[in-house]
Amino acid sequence: MAPSNAFEVNGRTAVITGGSSGMGLCVARQLAEKGASIVIVARNEDKLLSGIAHIKGGALSVETQRFHHISADLASPSEAVRVIDEVVSWNSGNPPDIVWCCAGGAHPTLFIDTPVSEFPKQMNTNYFTALYMAHAALRCWLVSSRDTSAGTSISTANKSGVAQVIGSIAPRHLIFTASFVSFFTFAGYSPYSPGKAALRSLSDSLSQEMNLYAAANPREPRVRVHTIFPATILTEGLELEDRVKTDLTKLLEEGDTPQTPEAIATKSIQGLESGQEIITTDFQTGLVRRSMLGGSTRGGFLRGLVDWFLAGWLAIIMVFVRGDMDSKVQKWGREFGASGMKSTSSSTRD
Amino acid sequence: MGWFGHNHMPVEGRTILMTGGSEGTGLCVARIFASKGANIIIVSRNEPKLEEAINSIKTTAKSPETQRFHTISADVAESGYAERVVTDATAWNNGQPPEIVWCLAGLSTPMLWIDEGAMKAARNNMDVNYFGTAEMSHAIMRAWLQPSQGAKKTSAEKSRPAAAKHIIFTGSVLSTFSLAGYGTYAPSKFALRALADVLVMEVRLYPDVPIDVHLILPNSITTAGYERENATKPKITQQIEGADKPQSPEEVAQISVDGLENGRYFISTSFVGGLMRWGTMGNSPRDNWFVDTLMAWISPLIMAFVMWDMNSQVSAWAKRNTDREGLSSHTK
């Protein structure tokens, strides 16, 4: 165990949306391996059942850890509330300690070739599911805790012997999964990247607001807000994505090395354990993050200094990166026409 | 980069469609364009407001005998509204879709995350601010790039090289920077910025139909919308925004039009707004690579202090405003 672990999960309860496949499933399993009790949420009951079986297989202590699954379509706010309520009652009246939103997926097609109905679908899958879960979780943590007398609202799931210093309460964690394209978007991602950019903005606002609550309620567990920014992940979701993706977008993405969901989960957890709020899982995403720092320079003075140094360099590098992408797109348009695909002929006709 | 004196967006004799054109900045923008000789279409929900607005716009017309004016009533938050508006506008405009489209319809309902009504506000802000603009840009770009069988080029158009069409988004400084209390609003503006960044790249696929994309990034604007915004805004948000000086809609409209005529992609309307933007240039197109690079060096340094100060203010405010029931009422 790391000397100072900012993301203690042993004996605690975690809820993972999108937890029946891809990154969410790997996250759930790795948290189970570290001793957490797990609830996974997704739409498909069969996938949830096989997911839970896989997660249980990694449990650190099968006798004390508990596992649960909930089938829900989180695109509606009432579903998220139902999920949290169900978790609390399953967890002996205690709120979960960790809520990690992994549900999401991309439909990367060119803007005018995308049916207009796809845009709200993408925003629902990638943004609103996380927004509703975040709201339900935060209301549970910040509003209802005021109704119980001080101290008894703390989770009693510490049976695995994790020592707790009297007066110091382990923080709760709200984790979003955004994307490389939150920082750096390009042709083909118009249905997807706005939702991921919106997620980044939401997590920034919430992180600031949590300072407000922490200051107002110093005796209650702090809520920490984290966001993971992975690039391409080798999952079932990626296969679906690649079926609609244009050849042009594939060309522009060439420099990206896809990672396994296991690797993403491991790196994310490492970032969380070292206390980071903005977590990237590969070198390139780490770089582009510095080009879009805005108000997100968190993590202490030294980290801020490194960020700033890199930000300056990224600023000039991006001029060339953008210029290169723009000319690739322009050349493509002239050579292959407007469809973004290599095989079909020519541009739109009138 | 804009050449000195060259107008990248001439509007005389051309037709411009504006959503949110019946009040606030949209109305000011429409008046400016009317005074430059454009044909004007304004879109909004409220018909009496549209009537009043179009009469006000007509009074600034450069050539009232030849310029034409039209209103279309629509709710930008309604799914599918944009196709209908573009069809209506095209029919009115002699079978040609408007050449310039500016989406100004927007609202802001800032509130703290655990406030009652935060989810409704979040959904509504996304529907009006993001989808209102996304759907309109989708409908108009399809009209420009995939014209229906019925649309014909006028013989004049065929012989003239195509002047660029323009699509203009109204973002916000909160497209580049998030604040406590804006969790319901800023994500919709971040989403707009991401969409603009993609579209300005995708339009290069269609060299036969040049389209310029622009994103305006204003700070606070003193309009009726601003009054409504302040009704829900948490006190702490008002405090951390304190240094921001709101601008009049006339000023924002003029600065925006100047920026468009200079051919800029990003148009910040104040130096502070520029600072916020320079902190998050990412891979967006540069209007002036030298200034944008230099300021990208300097801005994070400044923003680090700004954030540190803001976070301290938030903590201090919370301590001062907490009573036995927890955080005291934070709006009024």
Coordinates of N, CA and C in Angstrom, one line a residue, chain B residues 91-290:
Chain B
A91 N -37.7 30.0 -48.3 CA -38.8 30.4 -49.1 C -39.0 31.9 -49.2
W92 N -38.8 32.5 -48.1 CA -39.0 34.0 -48.0 C -37.9 34.7 -48.8
N93 N -36.7 34.0 -48.8 CA -35.5 34.6 -49.4 C -35.3 34.2 -50.9
N94 N -36.4 34.1 -51.6 CA -36.4 33.7 -53.0 C -35.7 32.4 -53.3
G95 N -35.9 31.4 -52.4 CA -35.4 30.1 -52.7 C -33.9 29.9 -52.3
Q96 N -33.3 30.9 -51.7 CA -31.9 30.8 -51.2 C -31.9 30.8 -49.7
P97 N -31.2 29.8 -49.1 CA -31.0 29.8 -47.7 C -30.2 31.1 -47.3
P98 N -30.5 31.6 -46.1 CA -29.7 32.8 -45.7 C -28.2 32.5 -45.7
E99 N -27.4 33.5 -46.0 CA -26.0 33.3 -46.2 C -25.2 33.4 -44.9
I100 N -25.9 34.1 -43.9 CA -25.2 34.3 -42.6 C -26.2 33.9 -41.6
V101 N -25.7 33.0 -40.6 CA -26.6 32.6 -39.5 C -25.9 32.9 -38.2
W102 N -26.5 33.6 -37.3 CA -25.9 33.9 -36.0 C -26.9 33.4 -34.9
C103 N -26.4 32.5 -34.1 CA -27.2 31.9 -33.1 C -27.0 32.7 -31.8
L104 N -27.9 33.6 -31.4 CA -27.8 34.4 -30.2 C -28.7 33.9 -29.1
A105 N -29.7 33.1 -29.4 CA -30.6 32.7 -28.4 C -29.9 31.9 -27.3
G106 N -30.1 32.4 -26.0 CA -29.4 31.7 -24.9 C -29.9 32.2 -23.6
L107 N -29.7 31.5 -22.6 CA -30.0 31.9 -21.2 C -29.1 31.3 -20.2
S108 N -29.2 31.9 -19.0 CA -28.3 31.3 -17.9 C -29.1 31.3 -16.6
T109 N -29.1 30.1 -16.0 CA -29.8 30.0 -14.7 C -28.8 29.4 -13.8
P110 N -27.8 30.2 -13.3 CA -26.8 29.7 -12.3 C -27.4 29.4 -11.0
M111 N -27.1 28.2 -10.4 CA -27.4 27.9 -9.1 C -26.5 26.8 -8.6
L112 N -26.4 26.7 -7.2 CA -25.5 25.7 -6.7 C -26.1 24.3 -7.0
W113 N -25.2 23.4 -7.0 CA -25.6 22.0 -7.4 C -26.7 21.4 -6.6
I114 N -26.7 21.6 -5.3 CA -27.7 20.9 -4.5 C -29.0 21.7 -4.4
D115 N -29.1 22.8 -5.1 CA -30.3 23.6 -5.1 C -31.5 22.8 -5.8
E116 N -32.7 23.0 -5.3 CA -33.9 22.5 -5.9 C -33.9 23.1 -7.3
G117 N -34.2 22.2 -8.3 CA -34.4 22.8 -9.6 C -33.1 22.8 -10.4
A118 N -31.9 22.4 -9.8 CA -30.7 22.4 -10.6 C -30.7 21.5 -11.8
M119 N -31.4 20.3 -11.7 CA -31.4 19.4 -12.8 C -32.2 19.9 -13.9
K120 N -33.4 20.5 -13.6 CA -34.2 21.1 -14.6 C -33.5 22.2 -15.3
A121 N -32.8 23.0 -14.5 CA -32.0 24.1 -15.1 C -30.9 23.6 -16.0
A122 N -30.2 22.5 -15.6 CA -29.1 22.0 -16.4 C -29.6 21.5 -17.7
R123 N -30.8 20.8 -17.7 CA -31.4 20.3 -18.9 C -31.8 21.5 -19.8
N124 N -32.5 22.5 -19.2 CA -32.9 23.6 -20.0 C -31.8 24.4 -20.6
N125 N -30.8 24.7 -19.9 CA -29.6 25.4 -20.4 C -29.0 24.7 -21.6
M126 N -28.9 23.3 -21.5 CA -28.3 22.6 -22.5 C -29.2 22.6 -23.8
D127 N -30.5 22.5 -23.5 CA -31.5 22.5 -24.7 C -31.4 23.9 -25.4
V128 N -31.5 24.9 -24.7 CA -31.5 26.3 -25.3 C -30.1 26.6 -25.9
N129 N -29.1 26.6 -25.0 CA -27.8 27.1 -25.4 C -27.1 26.2 -26.4
Y130 N -27.1 24.9 -26.1 CA -26.3 24.0 -27.0 C -27.1 23.5 -28.1
F131 N -28.2 22.8 -27.8 CA -29.0 22.2 -28.9 C -29.7 23.2 -29.8
G132 N -30.1 24.4 -29.2 CA -30.7 25.4 -30.0 C -29.7 25.8 -31.1
T133 N -28.4 25.9 -30.8 CA -27.4 26.3 -31.8 C -27.0 25.1 -32.6
A134 N -26.8 23.9 -32.0 CA -26.3 22.8 -32.8 C -27.3 22.4 -33.9
E135 N -28.6 22.4 -33.5 CA -29.6 22.1 -34.5 C -29.7 23.1 -35.7
M136 N -29.6 24.4 -35.3 CA -29.6 25.4 -36.4 C -28.4 25.3 -37.3
S137 N -27.2 25.1 -36.7 CA -26.0 25.0 -37.6 C -26.2 23.7 -38.4
H138 N -26.7 22.6 -37.9 CA -26.9 21.4 -38.7 C -27.9 21.7 -39.9
A139 N -29.0 22.3 -39.6 CA -30.0 22.6 -40.6 C -29.4 23.5 -41.7
I140 N -28.8 24.6 -41.3 CA -28.3 25.5 -42.3 C -27.1 25.0 -43.1
M141 N -26.3 24.2 -42.5 CA -25.1 23.6 -43.2 C -25.6 22.6 -44.2
R142 N -26.6 21.8 -43.8 CA -27.2 20.9 -44.8 C -27.8 21.7 -46.0
A143 N -28.5 22.8 -45.7 CA -29.1 23.6 -46.7 C -28.0 24.1 -47.7
W144 N -26.9 24.5 -47.1 CA -25.8 25.1 -47.9 C -25.1 24.0 -48.7
L145 N -24.9 22.8 -48.1 CA -24.0 21.8 -48.7 C -24.8 20.7 -49.4
Q146 N -26.0 20.5 -49.1 CA -26.8 19.5 -49.8 C -28.1 20.1 -50.2
P147 N -28.1 21.1 -51.1 CA -29.3 21.8 -51.4 C -30.3 20.8 -52.0
S148 N -31.6 21.0 -51.7 CA -32.7 20.1 -52.2 C -32.8 20.3 -53.7
Q149 N -33.5 19.5 -54.4 CA -33.6 19.5 -55.9 C -34.2 20.9 -56.3
G150 N -35.1 21.4 -55.5 CA -35.8 22.6 -55.9 C -34.9 23.9 -55.9
A151 N -33.9 23.9 -55.1 CA -33.1 25.1 -55.0 C -32.2 25.3 -56.2
K152 N -32.3 26.5 -56.8 CA -31.5 26.7 -58.0 C -30.6 27.9 -57.7
K153 N -29.4 27.8 -58.3 CA -28.5 29.0 -58.2 C -29.0 30.0 -59.2
T154 N -29.1 31.3 -58.7 CA -29.4 32.3 -59.7 C -28.3 32.5 -60.7
S155 N -28.6 33.0 -61.8 CA -27.5 33.1 -62.8 C -26.4 34.1 -62.3
A156 N -26.8 35.1 -61.5 CA -25.8 36.0 -61.0 C -24.8 35.2 -60.1
E157 N -25.4 34.3 -59.3 CA -24.5 33.6 -58.4 C -23.6 32.7 -59.1
K158 N -24.1 32.1 -60.2 CA -23.2 31.1 -60.9 C -22.0 31.8 -61.5
S159 N -22.2 33.1 -61.9 CA -21.0 33.7 -62.6 C -20.1 34.4 -61.6
R160 N -20.5 34.6 -60.3 CA -19.7 35.2 -59.3 C -19.0 34.2 -58.5
P161 N -17.7 34.4 -58.1 CA -17.1 33.4 -57.2 C -17.9 33.5 -55.8
A162 N -18.0 32.3 -55.2 CA -18.8 32.3 -54.0 C -18.2 33.1 -52.9
A163 N -19.0 34.0 -52.3 CA -18.6 34.7 -51.1 C -18.8 33.7 -50.0
A164 N -17.9 33.7 -49.0 CA -18.1 32.8 -47.9 C -19.4 32.9 -47.2
K165 N -20.0 31.8 -46.8 CA -21.1 31.9 -45.9 C -20.5 31.9 -44.4
H166 N -21.3 32.3 -43.5 CA -20.8 32.5 -42.1 C -21.8 31.8 -41.2
I167 N -21.3 31.1 -40.2 CA -22.0 30.6 -39.1 C -21.4 31.1 -37.8
I168 N -22.2 31.7 -37.0 CA -21.6 32.4 -35.8 C -22.3 31.8 -34.5
F169 N -21.5 31.3 -33.6 CA -22.0 30.8 -32.4 C -21.8 31.9 -31.3
T170 N -22.7 32.0 -30.3 CA -22.4 32.8 -29.2 C -22.1 32.0 -28.0
G171 N -20.8 31.9 -27.7 CA -20.3 31.2 -26.5 C -20.4 32.1 -25.3
S172 N -19.3 32.1 -24.5 CA -19.2 32.8 -23.3 C -17.8 32.7 -22.8
V173 N -17.4 33.5 -21.9 CA -16.1 33.3 -21.2 C -16.3 32.0 -20.4
L174 N -17.5 31.6 -20.1 CA -17.7 30.3 -19.4 C -17.7 29.1 -20.4
S175 N -17.3 29.4 -21.7 CA -16.9 28.3 -22.6 C -15.5 27.9 -22.3
T176 N -14.7 28.7 -21.6 CA -13.3 28.5 -21.4 C -12.9 28.2 -20.0
F177 N -13.8 28.4 -19.1 CA -13.5 28.6 -17.7 C -14.7 28.3 -16.9
S178 N -14.7 27.5 -15.8 CA -15.9 27.2 -15.1 C -15.8 27.8 -13.7
L179 N -17.0 28.1 -13.1 CA -17.1 28.7 -11.8 C -18.1 28.0 -10.9
A180 N -17.8 28.0 -9.6 CA -18.8 27.5 -8.7 C -20.1 28.3 -8.9
G181 N -21.3 27.6 -9.0 CA -22.5 28.2 -9.2 C -23.0 28.2 -10.7
Y182 N -22.0 27.8 -11.6 CA -22.4 27.8 -13.0 C -22.4 26.3 -13.5
G183 N -22.6 25.4 -12.6 CA -22.6 24.0 -13.0 C -23.8 23.7 -13.9
T184 N -24.8 24.5 -13.8 CA -26.0 24.3 -14.7 C -25.8 24.9 -16.1
Y185 N -24.9 25.9 -16.2 CA -24.8 26.7 -17.4 C -23.5 26.5 -18.2
A186 N -22.3 26.5 -17.5 CA -21.0 26.4 -18.2 C -20.9 25.2 -19.1
P187 N -21.4 24.0 -18.6 CA -21.2 22.9 -19.5 C -21.9 23.1 -20.9
S188 N -23.0 23.8 -21.0 CA -23.6 24.0 -22.3 C -22.7 24.9 -23.1
K189 N -22.0 25.8 -22.5 CA -21.1 26.7 -23.3 C -19.8 26.0 -23.7
F190 N -19.3 25.1 -22.8 CA -18.2 24.3 -23.2 C -18.5 23.4 -24.4
A191 N -19.7 22.9 -24.3 CA -20.1 22.0 -25.4 C -20.2 22.8 -26.7
L192 N -20.6 24.0 -26.7 CA -20.7 24.9 -27.9 C -19.3 25.1 -28.4
R193 N -18.3 25.4 -27.6 CA -17.0 25.6 -28.0 C -16.4 24.4 -28.7
A194 N -16.7 23.2 -28.1 CA -16.2 22.0 -28.7 C -16.8 21.8 -30.1
L195 N -18.1 22.1 -30.2 CA -18.7 21.9 -31.6 C -18.1 22.9 -32.6
A196 N -17.9 24.1 -32.2 CA -17.3 25.1 -33.1 C -16.0 24.6 -33.5
D197 N -15.2 24.1 -32.6 CA -13.8 23.6 -32.9 C -13.9 22.5 -34.0
V198 N -14.8 21.6 -33.9 CA -14.9 20.5 -34.8 C -15.4 21.1 -36.2
L199 N -16.4 21.9 -36.2 CA -17.0 22.4 -37.4 C -16.0 23.2 -38.2
V200 N -15.2 24.1 -37.5 CA -14.3 24.9 -38.3 C -13.2 24.0 -39.0
M201 N -13.1 22.8 -38.5 CA -12.2 21.9 -39.2 C -12.9 21.1 -40.3
E202 N -14.2 20.7 -40.0 CA -14.9 19.9 -41.0 C -15.3 20.7 -42.2
V203 N -15.5 22.0 -42.1 CA -15.9 22.8 -43.3 C -14.8 22.8 -44.4
R204 N -13.6 22.4 -44.0 CA -12.5 22.3 -45.0 C -12.7 21.2 -45.9
L205 N -13.6 20.3 -45.6 CA -13.9 19.2 -46.5 C -14.7 19.6 -47.7
Y206 N -15.3 20.8 -47.6 CA -16.2 21.3 -48.7 C -15.7 22.5 -49.4
P207 N -14.6 22.4 -50.1 CA -13.9 23.6 -50.7 C -14.8 24.4 -51.6
D208 N -15.8 23.7 -52.2 CA -16.7 24.4 -53.2 C -17.7 25.4 -52.5
V209 N -17.9 25.2 -51.2 CA -18.8 26.0 -50.5 C -18.1 26.6 -49.3
P210 N -17.4 27.7 -49.5 CA -16.6 28.2 -48.3 C -17.5 28.6 -47.2
I211 N -17.2 28.1 -46.0 CA -18.0 28.5 -44.8 C -17.1 28.9 -43.7
D212 N -17.3 30.1 -43.2 CA -16.5 30.6 -42.1 C -17.2 30.4 -40.8
V213 N -16.5 29.9 -39.8 CA -17.2 29.6 -38.5 C -16.6 30.6 -37.4
H214 N -17.4 31.1 -36.6 CA -16.9 32.1 -35.6 C -17.5 31.7 -34.2
L215 N -16.8 32.1 -33.1 CA -17.3 31.9 -31.8 C -17.1 33.1 -31.0
I216 N -18.2 33.8 -30.6 CA -18.1 35.0 -29.7 C -18.0 34.5 -28.3
L217 N -17.2 35.2 -27.5 CA -17.0 34.8 -26.1 C -17.1 36.0 -25.2
P218 N -18.4 36.5 -25.0 CA -18.6 37.6 -24.1 C -18.5 37.3 -22.7
N219 N -18.4 38.3 -21.9 CA -18.6 38.3 -20.4 C -20.0 38.6 -20.1
S220 N -20.3 39.2 -19.0 CA -21.7 39.5 -18.7 C -22.2 40.6 -19.5
I221 N -23.5 40.5 -20.0 CA -24.1 41.6 -20.8 C -25.3 42.1 -20.1
T222 N -25.4 43.4 -20.0 CA -26.6 44.0 -19.2 C -27.8 44.0 -20.0
T223 N -28.5 42.9 -20.0 CA -29.8 42.7 -20.8 C -30.9 42.2 -19.8
A224 N -32.1 42.1 -20.4 CA -33.2 41.5 -19.6 C -32.8 40.1 -19.1
G225 N -32.0 39.4 -20.0 CA -31.6 38.0 -19.7 C -30.7 38.0 -18.4
Y226 N -29.9 39.1 -18.3 CA -29.0 39.2 -17.2 C -29.7 39.4 -15.9
E227 N -30.8 40.2 -15.9 CA -31.7 40.3 -14.7 C -32.2 38.9 -14.3
R228 N -32.6 38.2 -15.3 CA -33.2 36.8 -15.0 C -32.1 36.0 -14.4
E229 N -30.9 36.1 -14.9 CA -29.8 35.3 -14.4 C -29.5 35.6 -13.0
N230 N -29.5 36.9 -12.7 CA -29.2 37.3 -11.3 C -30.2 36.9 -10.3
A231 N -31.4 36.6 -10.8 CA -32.4 36.1 -9.8 C -32.1 34.8 -9.2
T232 N -31.4 33.9 -9.9 CA -31.1 32.6 -9.3 C -29.6 32.5 -8.9
K233 N -28.8 33.5 -9.2 CA -27.4 33.3 -9.0 C -27.0 33.3 -7.5
P234 N -26.3 32.3 -7.1 CA -25.9 32.2 -5.7 C -25.0 33.4 -5.3
K235 N -25.1 33.9 -4.1 CA -24.3 35.0 -3.6 C -22.8 34.8 -3.8
I236 N -22.4 33.6 -3.5 CA -21.0 33.3 -3.6 C -20.5 33.5 -5.1
T237 N -21.3 33.1 -6.0 CA -21.0 33.3 -7.4 C -20.9 34.8 -7.8
Q238 N -21.9 35.6 -7.3 CA -21.8 37.0 -7.5 C -20.5 37.6 -6.9
Q239 N -20.1 37.1 -5.8 CA -18.9 37.6 -5.2 C -17.7 37.3 -6.0
I240 N -17.5 36.0 -6.4 CA -16.3 35.7 -7.2 C -16.3 36.3 -8.6
E241 N -17.4 36.6 -9.1 CA -17.5 37.3 -10.3 C -17.2 38.8 -10.2
G242 N -17.2 39.3 -9.0 CA -17.1 40.7 -8.6 C -16.3 41.6 -9.5
A243 N -15.1 41.1 -9.9 CA -14.2 41.9 -10.7 C -14.7 42.1 -12.1
D244 N -15.6 41.3 -12.6 CA -16.0 41.3 -14.0 C -17.0 42.5 -14.2
K245 N -16.6 43.4 -15.1 CA -17.5 44.5 -15.4 C -18.4 44.1 -16.5
P246 N -19.7 44.1 -16.3 CA -20.6 43.8 -17.4 C -20.6 44.8 -18.5
Q247 N -20.9 44.4 -19.7 CA -20.9 45.3 -20.8 C -22.3 45.5 -21.3
S248 N -22.6 46.6 -22.0 CA -23.9 46.8 -22.6 C -24.0 45.9 -23.9
P249 N -25.3 45.6 -24.2 CA -25.4 44.8 -25.4 C -25.0 45.5 -26.7
E250 N -25.1 46.8 -26.7 CA -24.6 47.6 -27.9 C -23.1 47.4 -28.1
E251 N -22.4 47.5 -26.9 CA -21.0 47.4 -27.0 C -20.6 46.0 -27.5
V252 N -21.2 45.0 -26.9 CA -20.8 43.6 -27.2 C -21.2 43.3 -28.7
A253 N -22.3 43.9 -29.2 CA -22.7 43.7 -30.6 C -21.6 44.3 -31.5
Q254 N -21.2 45.5 -31.1 CA -20.3 46.2 -32.0 C -18.9 45.6 -32.0
I255 N -18.4 45.2 -30.9 CA -17.1 44.5 -30.8 C -17.2 43.2 -31.6
S256 N -18.3 42.5 -31.5 CA -18.5 41.2 -32.2 C -18.5 41.4 -33.7
V257 N -19.2 42.4 -34.2 CA -19.3 42.7 -35.6 C -17.9 43.1 -36.1
D258 N -17.2 43.9 -35.3 CA -15.8 44.3 -35.7 C -14.9 43.0 -35.9
G259 N -15.0 42.1 -34.9 CA -14.3 40.9 -34.9 C -14.6 40.0 -36.1
L260 N -15.9 40.0 -36.5 CA -16.3 39.2 -37.6 C -15.7 39.8 -38.9
E261 N -15.8 41.1 -39.0 CA -15.2 41.8 -40.2 C -13.7 41.6 -40.3
N262 N -13.1 41.4 -39.2 CA -11.6 41.2 -39.2 C -11.3 39.7 -39.4
G263 N -12.3 38.9 -39.6 CA -12.1 37.5 -40.0 C -11.6 36.6 -38.9
R264 N -12.0 37.0 -37.6 CA -11.5 36.2 -36.5 C -12.4 35.0 -36.2
Y265 N -11.8 33.9 -35.7 CA -12.5 32.8 -35.3 C -13.1 33.0 -33.8
F266 N -12.2 33.2 -32.9 CA -12.5 33.5 -31.5 C -12.7 35.0 -31.4
I267 N -13.8 35.5 -30.8 CA -13.9 36.9 -30.6 C -14.3 37.1 -29.1
S268 N -13.2 37.5 -28.3 CA -13.5 37.9 -27.0 C -13.8 39.4 -26.9
T269 N -14.7 39.8 -26.0 CA -15.1 41.1 -26.0 C -14.5 42.0 -25.0
S270 N -13.5 41.5 -24.2 CA -12.8 42.3 -23.2 C -11.5 41.6 -23.0
F271 N -10.6 42.4 -22.3 CA -9.3 41.8 -22.1 C -9.3 40.7 -21.1
V272 N -10.1 40.8 -20.1 CA -10.3 39.7 -19.1 C -10.8 38.4 -19.8
G273 N -11.8 38.7 -20.7 CA -12.3 37.5 -21.5 C -11.2 36.9 -22.4
G274 N -10.3 37.8 -22.9 CA -9.2 37.3 -23.7 C -8.2 36.4 -22.8
L275 N -8.0 36.9 -21.6 CA -7.1 36.2 -20.7 C -7.6 34.8 -20.4
M276 N -8.9 34.7 -20.2 CA -9.6 33.4 -19.9 C -9.4 32.5 -21.1
R277 N -9.6 33.1 -22.3 CA -9.5 32.3 -23.5 C -8.1 31.8 -23.7
W278 N -7.1 32.7 -23.5 CA -5.7 32.3 -23.8 C -5.3 31.2 -22.9
G279 N -6.0 31.0 -21.8 CA -5.6 29.9 -20.9 C -6.0 28.5 -21.4
T280 N -6.9 28.6 -22.4 CA -7.4 27.3 -22.9 C -7.5 27.3 -24.4
M281 N -6.4 27.6 -25.1 CA -6.4 27.6 -26.5 C -6.5 26.2 -27.1
G282 N -5.9 25.2 -26.4 CA -5.9 23.9 -26.9 C -5.5 23.8 -28.3
N283 N -6.2 23.0 -29.2 CA -5.9 22.9 -30.6 C -6.8 23.7 -31.4
S284 N -7.4 24.8 -30.8 CA -8.3 25.6 -31.6 C -7.5 26.4 -32.6
P285 N -8.2 26.8 -33.7 CA -7.4 27.6 -34.7 C -7.0 29.0 -34.1
R286 N -5.8 29.4 -34.5 CA -5.3 30.7 -34.0 C -5.6 31.8 -35.0
D287 N -6.0 33.0 -34.5 CA -6.2 34.1 -35.3 C -4.9 34.9 -35.5
N288 N -4.1 34.9 -34.4 CA -2.8 35.5 -34.5 C -1.8 34.6 -33.7
W289 N -1.1 33.8 -34.4 CA -0.3 32.7 -33.7 C 0.6 33.3 -32.7
F290 N 1.2 34.5 -33.0 CA 2.2 35.0 -32.1 C 1.6 35.5 -30.8

